[in-house]
Structure formats: C-alpha cells, structure tokens
Amino acid sequence: MRIHTMPTRVGGLFALALAIGTPAPSGAQSDTGTVRGTVVDAESIAPVPGAQVFVAGTVIGTLTDGTGGYSLTNVPAGEQVVTVRLIGYRELSRRVTVVAGQTVEVDFAVEQTTLRLRDVVVTGVVDAAPAPAGTVLRGPTSISTSARSAASGQYARIDFNTESYARIEENDFRLVSASPLSTFSIDVDRASYANVRRFIETGERPPVDAVRIEELINYFPYEWNDMSGDHPFAVETEVWDAPWKPEHRLVRIGLRAPSVETAHLPPSNLVFLLDVSGSMSPPDKLPLLKKAFALLVEQLRPRDRVAIVVYAGAAGLVLPSTPGSRRGKILRALERLEAGGSTAGGAGIALAYDVARKHFIEGGNNRVILATDGDFNVGASSDGEMVRLIEEERESGIFLTVLGFGTGNLKDSKMEQIADHGNGNFHYVDRLLEARKVLVEEMGGTLLTVAKDVKLQVEFNPARVAAHRLIGYENRLLADEDFNDDTKDAGELGAGHTVTALYEVVPVGVPLPRGDVDPLRYQPVAEPPDGDGAPPSLFEDELLYVKVRYKDPDGAESKLLAHAVGDRSRSPSGGFRFAAAVAGFGMLLRDSPHAGGYTLDDVIRLAERGKGEDPRGYRGEFIRLVETVRDLDLLGAEAAEGHQR
C-alpha cells in the first residue's frame, strides 16, 4: 500500500489529501471505484459534519456524517474532481485519479470564511453580539453552521432550517343564522402526523402550521360497522358531548371504503419519479427512499409495470416500463441511484406523466409516485407554476402519490399543493416502518382510487344548532356552490381508506363562544319559540343533514349520498373517543383557544379509553407521543395550565 501526501494551498487554505490504493467494496462495478475520506476544520482539526461532497459533472454526492466522514461509490474510473462545499467555509476542490475496483482516500481541511449578514436569513437564535443599528438580515437561504463574526470574533449559532409550511387560520365558530351550510373536500393525506411525530421524537415542538388536525385524525384506522350498499364507500355518523366543552356537541362524520387485497387489485402502471438532487443525500432521504421503494417492488405482480424517472439538474428515464416479474432488474436500477446536482422538478414531472401515458392501462391503476423533499429550484419551481403543471397533467386520467422525505429543507407546503391538485395523496416517510405502512399495509388505499372529487356539505338545523365549527380541513374548504359544480376538484378516496370529520356544535340556548350579532333589520322575524325552546319545524329532531358527492375514478358526473343526523348524544364508540383525543391533542399543539382547559393528561385518558385492540400499535404509539410532549414540557408549563382553565 502506498500513501501519497499532497499538501497544496487553494485560496489561502491549506489542504491535505491522502491517496490510498485499497480494494473497492465487493460488488463495485468493474469500471468504477470509490472515493472516501474525512472533512475537518483547518483551524481546529475538528470534524465538519453536514458538508456536501460531490463529484463534479455527475449526480454522485453525499453529506459528511457526524465524524466528518464521507464515501462516494460507483465513481467512474479516470481523473475526477471532488468538491467539498458548506456555507460558512471556503469551497475546496481536488483532482483525484479513480482506479477501477480501487478505493481512493481524500481528506480535506476546510477554512472558515467571513459570513456577511446580508447573505443569509437567520432563522434561529444568534448568540453573537447584536448587529449595529440599521442592520437588515436578508438573503436567499438559511444556514446551519457556527460562523465566526469578523467584527467581534464571536461565533453565531445559526439554525439550518428552510422547511416551509402553508399558513393555517384555524376554523372559528360560524353562526347558523348567517352560515347554515359547511362545504369541504375530503382529505386522506396523513403526512402531518408522521411529520409531527418526527419533531416530537427529537424533543422539539412542531411548528404550528405543520399541525393539520384532520391528517392527525385520519392517520389511524377506525372500526366500522355495515359496509354494504350501492356506493364504493359507506357513511357513518355519531353525536357525543365535546370532551373539552361538555355543553357543546361533537359530531363525527366518517367515510370508509372497503379494503381490496393486493391480489385483487387491478393491474398497475406505475412511474416512480425520484428526486436525486444534491439535497437528497442525507440518510433519511435518498437512502431511505431506495429502501422504501424496494418494499413496494416486492409487492408487484407480473401484470404490474414500473418505470423509473429521476431528476436532478435534468430529468432522465433510468428504467423503461418493466413488468413486475423482473423485480431484480427494478431493484438494481433503484440501488444504483446516487444524489447530486440541482433540482429540476418540473421537467421530471412532465417526463413521468409522458411515460405513464405511453403505457396507460385501461381499467388499471395508472399512477405517478413522486418522492422528494420538495426543494425544487430549477425550471418550473414556484408553487403556482408547479400547481398549474400538475393540473394540466391530471386530465390524462393518471393519479398522483407524493411521498415526502427528510428534514431541514422539507417543502411541505409545495408537496401538499401538488398532491391536492393532481388527484393524489401526500405522505411523509420518516422511517422504514412508515414506508411499510404506506406502501405495503395500506397499498390499496395509497395506489387504488375508488372515488374521486369527494365533497361533503353539511346543513345545520337552526332549531337545534346556534353555531358550528369544522375541526381541521382549513385548506380544504369550498364555497357552498362548489358542492354541485362537477368541474371543481376535490379529494380522492382509496381502497380501505377511512376519512373522519369532526364538527363542534353549539346547541340553541347555550352561550355562543364568540358572541352574537345585532338583530337584522330587513330579515323576517322568527316565529316565537314553542315550549321546548325551539321554533316549530318539520325536522326539529334533526341536528344536521349530511350530503356527499363523488365521481367514479373514470367518471365525469357526480353521484349523491345524503342522510339526516338526529340530535341524540349517545355513548361514543371507541374509535370516536380516540378521534376526539387526537383532535384535542392537535388543538393543544396549535395552541388553539377552542381547547379551553383541556390538558395533555385529558388527552391521554381519553385515548386510553378509545385504544381498543390496536393490532398494529399505532394508537399506543400516539399515547406515548402525548406522554413525551407532557414529560418534556414541549407546550410550555402544560400550555399555561390549560389556559388557566
């Protein structure tokens, strides 16, 4: 073994590179080799984690681990340029000669650079001395590093977090006298729950806008009774007293589509659209993505087909549409993927839909599965551009599933919009078990749509209801007239999916949480109440009337279901108790004023009563998450003791 030391100066930086000839790992391609090494701080010789290391002109790249180490596999033999890049350090490149079947070790010592405040957006707490008066912090990105201030010699701790979430304005109570109808699209996305879990398990309180209560509720399967009928799903309702305000009613409206065994699913024409840009290098992104999709590949049948489209600086077809009987070929194509480059998401989406159209299966499951962190930055990348692109493509009859991966630059808002506008669903994959849940256990619901453009409209009886509030679904609200408009897009329901919507209802005679309005001058005067306090009505025993519209997966005209819900509060099912507990937890995470004096201990007690058999352990995991939030005091002194009760 020969060791070559090659000291050089690049931009005033002393770099030491070691080239060591050792055998490459077994399984390496005959015309490729491996480059590995460590990256350290030139001044302190401390490891530098999180630095980008990539081979120029290729999509091969990675990030250094906690010890500063990195490894680049399948690097083409010959002279290559390896570059190290990290904000706060001077970029450094080295020329290396890669020998087929051999490993070249290249270590880098990188020098810190002066960080100008005008170049960054600070998203965390800066511990350095205050900036002079008039300093404006602005720039294109947020960073994560310890950067030395040139003026003070102190270090500023700057949080690397460019994650983005759409702002959510929580639904408030609406007076039935002014708004007797409530209309919204269903939401079968579950991404918010897995993302919230990720924050809690790392000891952080989730951002308020990362908490979408309906997705927390719908993450869990619920018990169901009668599934018979002429429609592809059943509708069920329950009425109970609201746990956080017993004088209010809590109404559960549930939709459930029967499950379909994998063997009985129609043939699938799938296109995996995979982000292999540089931002996908960390272990919880592309490496996890490859393992996740391998789980799905193992479920394929000979009549199913899969193509793989990747995108980084440009989009490309790395696997033509291939029958499921050739699993080995599909898995090898997945395993060869490496991360590197910028992110041309728009070009990838267009190519993926084009491939799906060419292999369209009549009566089959035609679907693009997009896996990304959502950090599109080349070509069509704004939310508006991406949504318009997806809306054009959805008319082809091809559905969309979006899987989000990773932390730090997760673009939740962009991915949710893409899924919503592309006849699709959105999941966040934070671990291999979550991938199994989404792509194996719930494969039918994730991949097979049984009803599309599903909308609900609820009419409240003014004889019984003074005000109502839909819990969650803030970004799924529709105008009342949209309910009968078949051109309006709405959510999709997959095989085995359950959808739960909860309404908090203020009965007539109970004080309104937000006060009443003055009597109207020009409206008819209501009849005086009868003996029971409600105006005469043919429907006085009804609390509300539920209507559901949907289309068949290949249909253009909607169908209608409707039934009345009586004003009778009864002992709730276990599923209703559990859903109410999850809703209460979501309100506490969002610091909702509607939670009143409700506490995490109240959530735990209610969830335990509704836990049921829990064969997969999902409900037990939820209870442990709530306990973690309580024990770590992530809400801050139990949300000021339940808002002082």
XYZ file of C-alpha atoms in Angstrom:
645
model
C 0.000 0.000 0.000
C 1.401 3.390 -0.969
C 0.376 6.607 0.760
C 0.839 9.903 -1.069
C 0.605 13.201 0.820
C -0.180 16.165 -1.390
C -0.132 19.467 0.504
C -1.437 22.445 -1.500
C -2.832 25.910 -0.955
C -6.179 26.779 -2.527
C -7.346 30.353 -1.877
C -5.118 30.609 1.194
C -6.393 27.309 2.554
C -4.005 24.513 3.449
C -5.458 21.194 2.282
C -4.066 17.730 2.869
C -5.143 14.904 0.586
C -4.218 11.273 1.121
C -4.465 8.864 -1.775
C -4.524 5.288 -0.615
C -4.909 2.398 -3.025
C -7.125 -0.267 -1.487
C -9.610 -2.711 -2.961
C -13.061 -1.286 -3.586
C -16.012 -2.774 -1.716
C -17.295 -6.040 -3.115
C -19.995 -5.609 -5.700
C -18.483 -2.447 -7.194
C -18.866 -2.126 -10.947
C -15.754 -3.093 -12.961
C -15.358 0.406 -14.444
C -15.893 2.321 -11.240
C -14.153 2.913 -7.940
C -14.773 4.543 -4.562
C -13.667 7.861 -3.102
C -13.823 8.261 0.653
C -12.277 10.310 3.420
C -12.929 12.916 6.081
C -13.510 16.654 6.174
C -12.098 18.652 9.096
C -11.876 22.297 10.129
C -8.485 23.644 9.035
C -8.025 25.631 12.249
C -9.359 23.322 14.957
C -8.945 19.990 13.093
C -12.485 19.179 14.375
C -14.735 17.063 12.107
C -17.084 19.040 9.847
C -20.453 17.252 9.582
C -23.118 18.097 7.023
C -20.730 19.231 4.273
C -21.651 18.436 0.671
C -19.083 16.227 -1.052
C -19.673 15.501 -4.724
C -18.005 14.521 -7.973
C -18.176 17.451 -10.380
C -20.192 16.866 -13.534
C -22.053 13.848 -12.119
C -25.028 13.148 -9.833
C -22.748 11.398 -7.343
C -22.673 13.135 -3.982
C -23.254 12.809 -0.273
C -23.048 14.683 3.034
C -20.385 14.126 5.667
C -21.539 12.277 8.767
C -21.050 13.215 12.420
C -17.371 12.246 12.274
C -16.779 14.268 9.106
C -16.542 11.073 7.073
C -17.919 10.523 3.579
C -17.968 7.806 0.931
C -18.718 8.148 -2.784
C -19.346 4.849 -4.542
C -19.669 3.947 -8.235
C -17.378 6.821 -9.278
C -16.322 6.372 -12.923
C -12.669 5.400 -13.335
C -10.291 8.118 -14.511
C -9.473 11.660 -13.445
C -12.282 13.244 -11.420
C -12.797 16.463 -9.455
C -14.138 16.039 -5.915
C -15.590 19.162 -4.291
C -16.444 19.996 -0.683
C -18.991 22.729 -0.072
C -20.584 24.112 3.091
C -21.878 27.590 3.785
C -19.514 29.302 6.190
C -16.468 27.530 4.681
C -14.475 28.196 1.532
C -15.328 25.719 -1.222
C -12.475 23.307 -1.966
C -11.952 21.020 -4.987
C -9.332 18.301 -5.537
C -8.397 16.361 -8.645
C -8.123 12.632 -7.992
C -7.458 9.616 -10.150
C -10.030 6.873 -9.621
C -8.889 3.349 -10.431
C -11.495 0.733 -11.303
C -12.069 -1.638 -8.407
C -9.958 0.506 -6.035
C -10.675 2.999 -3.240
C -9.050 6.434 -3.173
C -8.984 8.224 0.162
C -9.077 12.016 0.028
C -9.156 14.044 3.230
C -9.994 17.758 3.239
C -9.167 20.513 5.718
C -11.507 23.415 5.022
C -11.156 27.021 6.128
C -13.913 29.130 7.600
C -14.865 32.278 5.734
C -16.299 35.563 6.934
C -20.077 35.350 6.795
C -21.805 38.555 5.730
C -25.198 39.066 7.334
C -26.681 40.353 4.084
C -26.103 36.945 2.517
C -28.318 34.887 4.830
C -31.652 34.706 6.550
C -31.243 33.891 10.218
C -33.986 31.524 11.341
C -32.648 30.631 14.772
C -31.222 32.443 17.781
C -27.935 34.229 17.172
C -25.682 34.165 20.247
C -23.131 36.665 18.953
C -23.059 40.360 19.814
C -26.034 42.371 18.485
C -25.673 43.777 14.986
C -25.297 47.538 14.644
C -28.480 49.581 14.459
C -29.976 49.560 10.998
C -28.607 46.134 10.030
C -31.030 44.280 7.747
C -30.963 40.490 7.659
C -31.925 39.327 4.215
C -30.876 36.785 1.647
C -31.876 33.705 -0.285
C -31.297 30.941 2.201
C -30.942 29.843 5.803
C -27.795 28.086 7.004
C -26.615 25.766 9.718
C -23.071 26.298 10.887
C -21.012 28.040 13.501
C -19.869 31.151 11.662
C -17.203 33.491 13.063
C -18.132 37.163 13.071
C -15.295 39.177 11.510
C -16.045 42.159 13.710
C -16.332 40.518 17.115
C -14.512 37.212 16.782
C -17.551 35.532 18.358
C -19.489 32.633 16.917
C -23.100 32.964 15.768
C -25.279 29.887 16.116
C -27.482 29.888 13.052
C -30.187 27.296 12.556
C -30.257 25.480 9.205
C -33.956 25.115 8.579
C -35.624 26.117 5.339
C -38.661 23.914 5.864
C -41.843 25.620 4.707
C -45.457 25.140 5.742
C -48.583 26.831 4.432
C -50.179 29.170 6.959
C -53.318 27.747 8.578
C -56.011 30.015 10.010
C -57.923 27.763 12.382
C -61.644 27.435 11.701
C -63.748 29.507 14.077
C -67.396 29.108 15.012
C -69.902 30.197 12.381
C -73.419 31.289 13.242
C -76.091 29.115 11.679
C -78.232 32.205 11.158
C -75.591 33.528 8.746
C -73.913 30.278 7.569
C -76.262 27.284 7.672
C -74.019 25.313 5.269
C -70.477 23.982 5.627
C -68.781 22.598 2.496
C -65.357 20.990 2.131
C -63.308 18.434 0.233
C -62.193 15.236 1.926
C -58.512 14.827 2.836
C -56.880 11.391 3.007
C -53.347 12.752 3.398
C -51.523 11.528 6.516
C -48.238 13.434 6.122
C -48.796 15.793 9.043
C -48.939 13.034 11.673
C -45.628 11.434 10.668
C -44.006 14.868 10.463
C -45.325 15.890 13.892
C -44.032 12.606 15.292
C -40.600 13.363 13.849
C -40.440 16.685 15.681
C -41.628 15.258 18.997
C -39.217 12.324 18.898
C -36.326 14.771 18.515
C -37.543 16.779 21.509
C -38.971 19.700 19.534
C -42.410 21.245 19.455
C -43.767 21.064 15.886
C -44.341 24.369 14.088
C -47.977 25.372 14.437
C -48.595 25.258 10.684
C -47.123 21.742 10.457
C -50.101 20.525 12.518
C -53.067 19.735 10.269
C -55.583 18.208 12.659
C -57.570 16.288 10.039
C -54.382 14.483 8.931
C -53.591 13.561 12.526
C -57.074 12.060 12.914
C -57.069 10.262 9.556
C -53.678 8.647 10.140
C -55.402 5.933 12.185
C -57.689 3.139 11.023
C -61.104 3.056 12.701
C -63.628 0.317 13.403
C -66.564 0.110 11.035
C -69.984 -1.493 11.012
C -72.076 -2.043 7.890
C -70.166 -1.672 4.605
C -72.963 -2.840 2.294
C -74.612 -0.572 -0.274
C -74.538 0.570 -3.878
C -71.754 3.081 -3.409
C -67.967 2.482 -3.254
C -67.912 3.692 0.368
C -70.183 3.928 3.400
C -71.063 6.947 5.547
C -71.465 6.764 9.318
C -72.257 9.431 11.944
C -72.147 9.749 15.738
C -73.057 12.512 18.194
C -71.444 12.970 21.618
C -70.661 15.679 24.140
C -67.445 17.564 23.288
C -64.766 16.360 25.771
C -63.170 19.819 26.091
C -66.564 21.601 26.441
C -69.321 19.187 27.527
C -72.152 21.684 26.895
C -71.242 21.527 23.195
C -71.928 18.599 20.875
C -69.207 16.779 18.930
C -70.349 15.221 15.650
C -68.340 12.575 13.815
C -68.905 12.052 10.093
C -66.993 9.057 8.777
C -66.423 7.683 5.272
C -64.950 4.239 4.711
C -64.099 2.382 1.501
C -63.754 -1.422 1.665
C -60.229 -2.804 1.522
C -59.030 -4.685 -1.542
C -56.495 -7.491 -1.252
C -53.322 -6.907 -3.251
C -54.024 -9.979 -5.390
C -57.368 -8.473 -6.431
C -56.101 -5.004 -7.302
C -56.341 -4.080 -10.994
C -53.047 -4.115 -12.934
C -50.805 -1.170 -12.124
C -48.888 1.108 -14.467
C -46.554 2.905 -12.062
C -43.901 5.527 -12.708
C -41.500 6.179 -9.839
C -40.472 9.839 -10.103
C -37.469 10.127 -7.812
C -35.583 13.233 -6.722
C -31.824 12.511 -6.850
C -30.654 16.095 -6.472
C -27.904 17.075 -4.054
C -30.362 17.905 -1.269
C -31.409 14.225 -1.196
C -28.033 12.911 0.018
C -28.717 12.502 3.779
C -29.606 9.030 5.107
C -33.249 9.996 5.768
C -33.711 10.988 2.124
C -32.408 9.024 -0.895
C -31.032 6.048 1.077
C -34.365 5.675 2.911
C -36.261 6.308 -0.322
C -34.499 3.402 -2.044
C -35.346 1.029 0.805
C -38.958 2.242 0.831
C -39.492 1.673 -2.874
C -37.831 -1.725 -2.631
C -40.662 -2.699 -0.252
C -43.213 -1.715 -2.884
C -41.342 -3.547 -5.645
C -41.579 -6.761 -3.599
C -45.398 -6.464 -3.771
C -45.532 -6.250 -7.575
C -47.243 -8.927 -9.639
C -46.246 -9.986 -13.169
C -49.102 -7.941 -14.671
C -47.892 -4.737 -12.991
C -45.391 -2.421 -14.654
C -42.856 0.060 -13.258
C -40.746 2.766 -14.880
C -38.239 4.956 -13.026
C -37.707 8.611 -13.891
C -35.136 10.620 -11.937
C -34.452 14.315 -11.873
C -31.616 16.470 -10.610
C -30.146 19.162 -12.891
C -32.143 17.456 -15.658
C -34.697 14.671 -15.871
C -33.999 11.234 -17.281
C -35.515 7.775 -17.727
C -33.285 5.293 -15.910
C -35.655 2.325 -16.221
C -38.157 1.900 -19.064
C -41.556 0.478 -18.150
C -40.721 -3.015 -16.867
C -43.048 -5.881 -15.860
C -43.281 -6.754 -12.174
C -41.928 -10.219 -12.901
C -38.478 -8.632 -13.371
C -38.092 -7.443 -9.786
C -34.329 -7.935 -9.817
C -33.896 -5.502 -12.695
C -36.108 -2.912 -10.981
C -34.262 -3.273 -7.665
C -30.857 -2.919 -9.342
C -31.988 0.292 -11.024
C -33.075 1.647 -7.629
C -29.835 0.660 -5.910
C -27.667 2.446 -8.490
C -29.207 5.840 -7.766
C -26.916 8.479 -6.251
C -27.680 12.073 -5.208
C -26.147 15.231 -6.661
C -26.972 18.421 -8.557
C -29.792 20.970 -8.519
C -33.499 20.135 -8.671
C -35.440 20.401 -11.934
C -38.763 19.112 -10.579
C -40.957 20.457 -13.367
C -39.041 18.612 -16.100
C -39.218 15.379 -14.107
C -42.978 15.620 -13.624
C -43.579 16.223 -17.339
C -41.410 13.235 -18.307
C -43.036 10.946 -15.726
C -46.546 11.700 -16.966
C -45.400 11.204 -20.560
C -44.047 7.734 -19.688
C -47.263 6.874 -17.798
C -49.414 7.900 -20.789
C -47.410 5.720 -23.177
C -48.100 2.638 -21.056
C -51.636 3.551 -19.949
C -53.723 0.535 -18.855
C -57.466 0.872 -19.477
C -59.273 -0.018 -16.276
C -55.948 -0.223 -14.444
C -54.209 1.799 -11.782
C -52.198 4.429 -13.638
C -50.157 6.464 -11.183
C -47.035 8.584 -10.798
C -45.348 8.233 -7.384
C -43.248 11.310 -6.660
C -40.629 11.004 -3.894
C -38.817 14.204 -2.907
C -38.055 16.725 -0.191
C -39.908 19.228 -2.378
C -36.895 21.508 -2.787
C -37.372 22.314 -6.489
C -35.022 25.061 -7.647
C -34.537 24.711 -11.412
C -37.139 25.327 -14.113
C -40.768 25.491 -13.001
C -40.351 25.710 -9.240
C -42.758 28.227 -7.721
C -45.869 26.868 -6.049
C -48.085 28.416 -8.734
C -46.040 27.038 -11.645
C -45.930 23.538 -10.185
C -49.667 23.518 -9.424
C -50.558 24.624 -12.955
C -48.303 21.930 -14.403
C -49.958 19.259 -12.252
C -53.472 20.480 -13.076
C -52.740 20.097 -16.781
C -51.440 16.569 -16.288
C -54.290 15.274 -14.082
C -56.709 15.411 -17.024
C -54.856 12.421 -18.505
C -56.546 10.058 -16.021
C -53.257 9.426 -14.227
C -53.298 9.755 -10.446
C -50.511 11.018 -8.208
C -48.975 9.960 -4.905
C -46.447 12.287 -3.234
C -44.009 10.931 -0.644
C -42.018 13.466 1.352
C -38.594 12.609 2.781
C -36.039 14.276 5.004
C -35.581 17.195 7.350
C -34.124 20.675 7.259
C -35.422 21.744 3.844
C -38.734 19.852 3.664
C -41.124 21.810 1.443
C -44.351 20.533 2.968
C -46.496 23.320 1.525
C -45.351 22.667 -2.050
C -45.795 18.892 -1.849
C -49.256 19.172 -0.302
C -50.404 21.502 -3.071
C -49.005 19.227 -5.777
C -50.850 16.221 -4.339
C -54.101 18.135 -3.806
C -54.179 19.463 -7.374
C -53.016 16.253 -9.010
C -55.795 13.844 -7.964
C -53.428 12.455 -5.375
C -52.444 11.850 -1.787
C -49.491 13.024 0.301
C -47.498 11.080 2.890
C -44.358 11.882 4.852
C -41.915 8.995 5.312
C -39.660 9.434 8.324
C -38.684 5.790 8.802
C -38.830 2.404 7.115
C -41.815 1.324 9.234
C -43.771 4.304 7.912
C -42.823 3.285 4.377
C -44.171 -0.202 5.095
C -47.431 1.262 6.412
C -47.928 3.468 3.343
C -46.640 1.193 0.573
C -47.384 -2.302 1.892
C -50.039 -2.362 4.621
C -52.123 0.398 3.001
C -51.062 -0.316 -0.571
C -54.658 -0.450 -1.832
C -55.561 2.937 -0.370
C -52.298 4.545 -1.474
C -52.397 3.238 -5.032
C -56.046 2.457 -5.922
C -58.620 5.267 -6.100
C -62.241 4.110 -5.726
C -63.885 7.566 -5.747
C -62.607 10.965 -6.839
C -63.691 14.563 -6.266
C -65.353 13.608 -2.988
C -67.055 16.583 -1.297
C -69.159 16.946 1.816
C -71.821 19.526 2.570
C -73.477 19.749 5.973
C -76.652 21.734 6.601
C -77.327 22.641 10.233
C -80.831 22.846 11.658
C -81.317 26.345 13.154
C -83.915 24.905 15.502
C -81.164 22.871 17.176
C -77.834 24.470 16.318
C -76.755 28.033 17.070
C -73.162 27.748 15.768
C -70.811 25.171 14.288
C -67.068 24.713 13.761
C -65.305 22.234 11.482
C -62.184 20.906 13.203
C -59.336 20.947 10.687
C -59.705 20.888 6.878
C -58.819 24.590 6.735
C -57.108 24.192 3.369
C -59.944 22.026 2.004
C -62.843 24.447 2.440
C -65.078 25.015 -0.587
C -67.675 27.603 -1.499
C -71.186 26.280 -0.911
C -71.994 26.451 -4.630
C -68.912 24.295 -5.408
C -70.718 21.273 -3.997
C -72.948 20.902 -7.075
C -70.269 22.033 -9.533
C -68.720 18.924 -11.076
C -65.860 20.954 -12.544
C -64.485 21.702 -9.064
C -61.635 19.452 -7.990
C -61.824 17.692 -4.615
C -60.174 14.835 -2.738
C -59.772 11.185 -3.688
C -60.727 8.135 -1.611
C -58.620 4.981 -1.886
C -59.466 1.352 -1.190
C -59.529 0.768 2.581
C -59.291 4.459 3.385
C -61.254 5.971 6.255
C -61.993 9.688 6.432
C -63.207 11.307 9.646
C -64.545 14.843 10.002
C -65.439 16.316 13.388
C -67.787 19.246 13.982
C -68.071 21.058 17.274
C -71.681 22.254 17.570
C -73.178 24.838 19.928
C -76.800 23.897 20.735
C -79.503 26.531 20.751
C -79.699 28.121 24.181
C -76.017 27.644 25.016
C -73.952 30.866 25.157
C -72.014 31.463 21.960
C -68.203 31.357 22.277
C -67.757 34.454 20.115
C -70.940 36.374 20.952
C -73.952 37.109 18.800
C -74.649 39.845 16.260
C -77.274 42.557 16.468
C -80.761 41.655 15.205
C -81.079 42.098 11.439
C -83.225 44.983 10.223
C -84.500 43.615 6.912
C -84.861 39.868 7.603
C -88.140 38.151 8.548
C -88.766 37.883 12.263
C -88.531 34.293 13.525
C -91.586 32.592 14.960
C -91.688 32.663 18.772
C -90.262 29.504 20.316
C -92.578 26.757 21.463
C -92.442 25.020 24.812
C -89.137 23.223 24.286
C -87.276 26.374 23.301
C -87.034 25.701 19.540
C -89.136 27.152 16.700
C -91.650 24.764 15.127
C -90.099 22.642 12.406
C -90.861 19.508 10.450
C -87.275 18.441 11.186
C -86.977 19.586 14.778
C -85.462 16.264 15.906
C -82.660 16.569 13.341
C -79.339 18.147 14.247
C -77.956 18.324 10.737
C -78.192 16.916 7.222
C -75.113 15.349 5.556
C -74.649 15.217 1.788
C -71.723 13.609 -0.050
C -70.906 13.946 -3.748
C -68.331 11.843 -5.585
C -67.356 10.603 -9.037
C -66.227 7.193 -10.143
C -62.455 7.115 -10.847
C -63.069 7.436 -14.599
C -66.352 9.353 -14.324
C -67.248 12.954 -15.134
C -70.664 13.195 -13.457
C -71.057 13.117 -9.674
C -73.327 10.925 -7.582
C -75.072 11.915 -4.352
C -75.499 10.343 -0.912
C -77.473 12.044 1.852
C -78.932 11.335 5.275
C -80.112 13.175 8.363
C -78.430 13.058 11.784
C -80.635 13.128 14.867
C -79.994 15.325 17.895
C -79.164 12.471 20.240
C -75.917 12.342 22.203
C -75.026 8.740 22.920
C -72.173 6.774 24.400
C -69.432 7.013 21.758
C -67.640 4.169 20.040
C -64.004 3.528 20.892
C -62.992 4.996 17.529
C -64.931 8.194 18.222
C -63.256 8.562 21.623
C -59.834 8.083 20.060
C -60.507 10.520 17.202
C -61.659 13.117 19.747
C -58.457 12.581 21.743
C -56.333 13.131 18.615
C -58.319 16.275 17.794
C -57.760 17.572 21.317
C -54.026 16.896 21.015
C -53.924 18.750 17.699
C -55.651 21.754 19.233
C -53.138 21.819 22.091
C -50.204 21.628 19.649
C -51.721 24.542 17.738
C -52.345 26.461 20.980
C -55.995 26.705 19.968
C -58.263 28.901 22.085
C -61.008 26.326 21.477
C -59.171 23.765 23.629
C -60.238 25.688 26.726
C -58.951 23.992 29.878
C -58.200 20.688 28.151
C -54.805 19.194 29.071
C -52.433 16.523 27.805
C -53.478 14.276 30.697
C -57.088 14.606 29.500
C -55.947 13.571 26.014
C -54.105 10.534 27.386
C -57.066 9.362 29.477
C -59.482 9.671 26.554
C -57.083 7.971 24.119
C -56.557 5.062 26.503
C -60.334 4.575 26.739
C -60.553 4.532 22.943
C -57.410 2.488 22.269
C -59.262 -0.762 21.562
C -57.397 -3.808 20.264
C -54.779 -1.763 18.352
C -53.230 -4.700 16.421
C -50.537 -2.555 14.740
C -49.743 -0.489 17.821
C -50.461 2.864 16.153
C -52.746 4.089 18.921
C -50.317 3.019 21.612
C -47.593 4.962 19.817
C -49.844 8.035 19.826
C -50.332 7.797 23.577
C -46.558 7.582 24.052
C -46.092 10.686 21.869
C -48.534 12.662 24.002
C -46.722 11.474 27.124
C -43.431 12.633 25.582
C -44.839 16.089 24.918
C -46.060 16.219 28.520
C -42.860 14.887 30.097
C -40.611 17.202 28.060
C -42.993 20.111 28.638
C -42.920 20.917 24.925
C -46.070 23.005 25.254
C -44.541 25.163 27.975
C -45.826 24.570 31.512
C -48.715 22.495 30.145
C -49.845 25.394 27.967
C -50.049 27.667 30.988
C -52.092 25.089 32.890
C -54.782 24.702 30.287
C -55.034 28.460 29.638
C -55.662 28.804 33.376
C -58.641 26.541 32.882
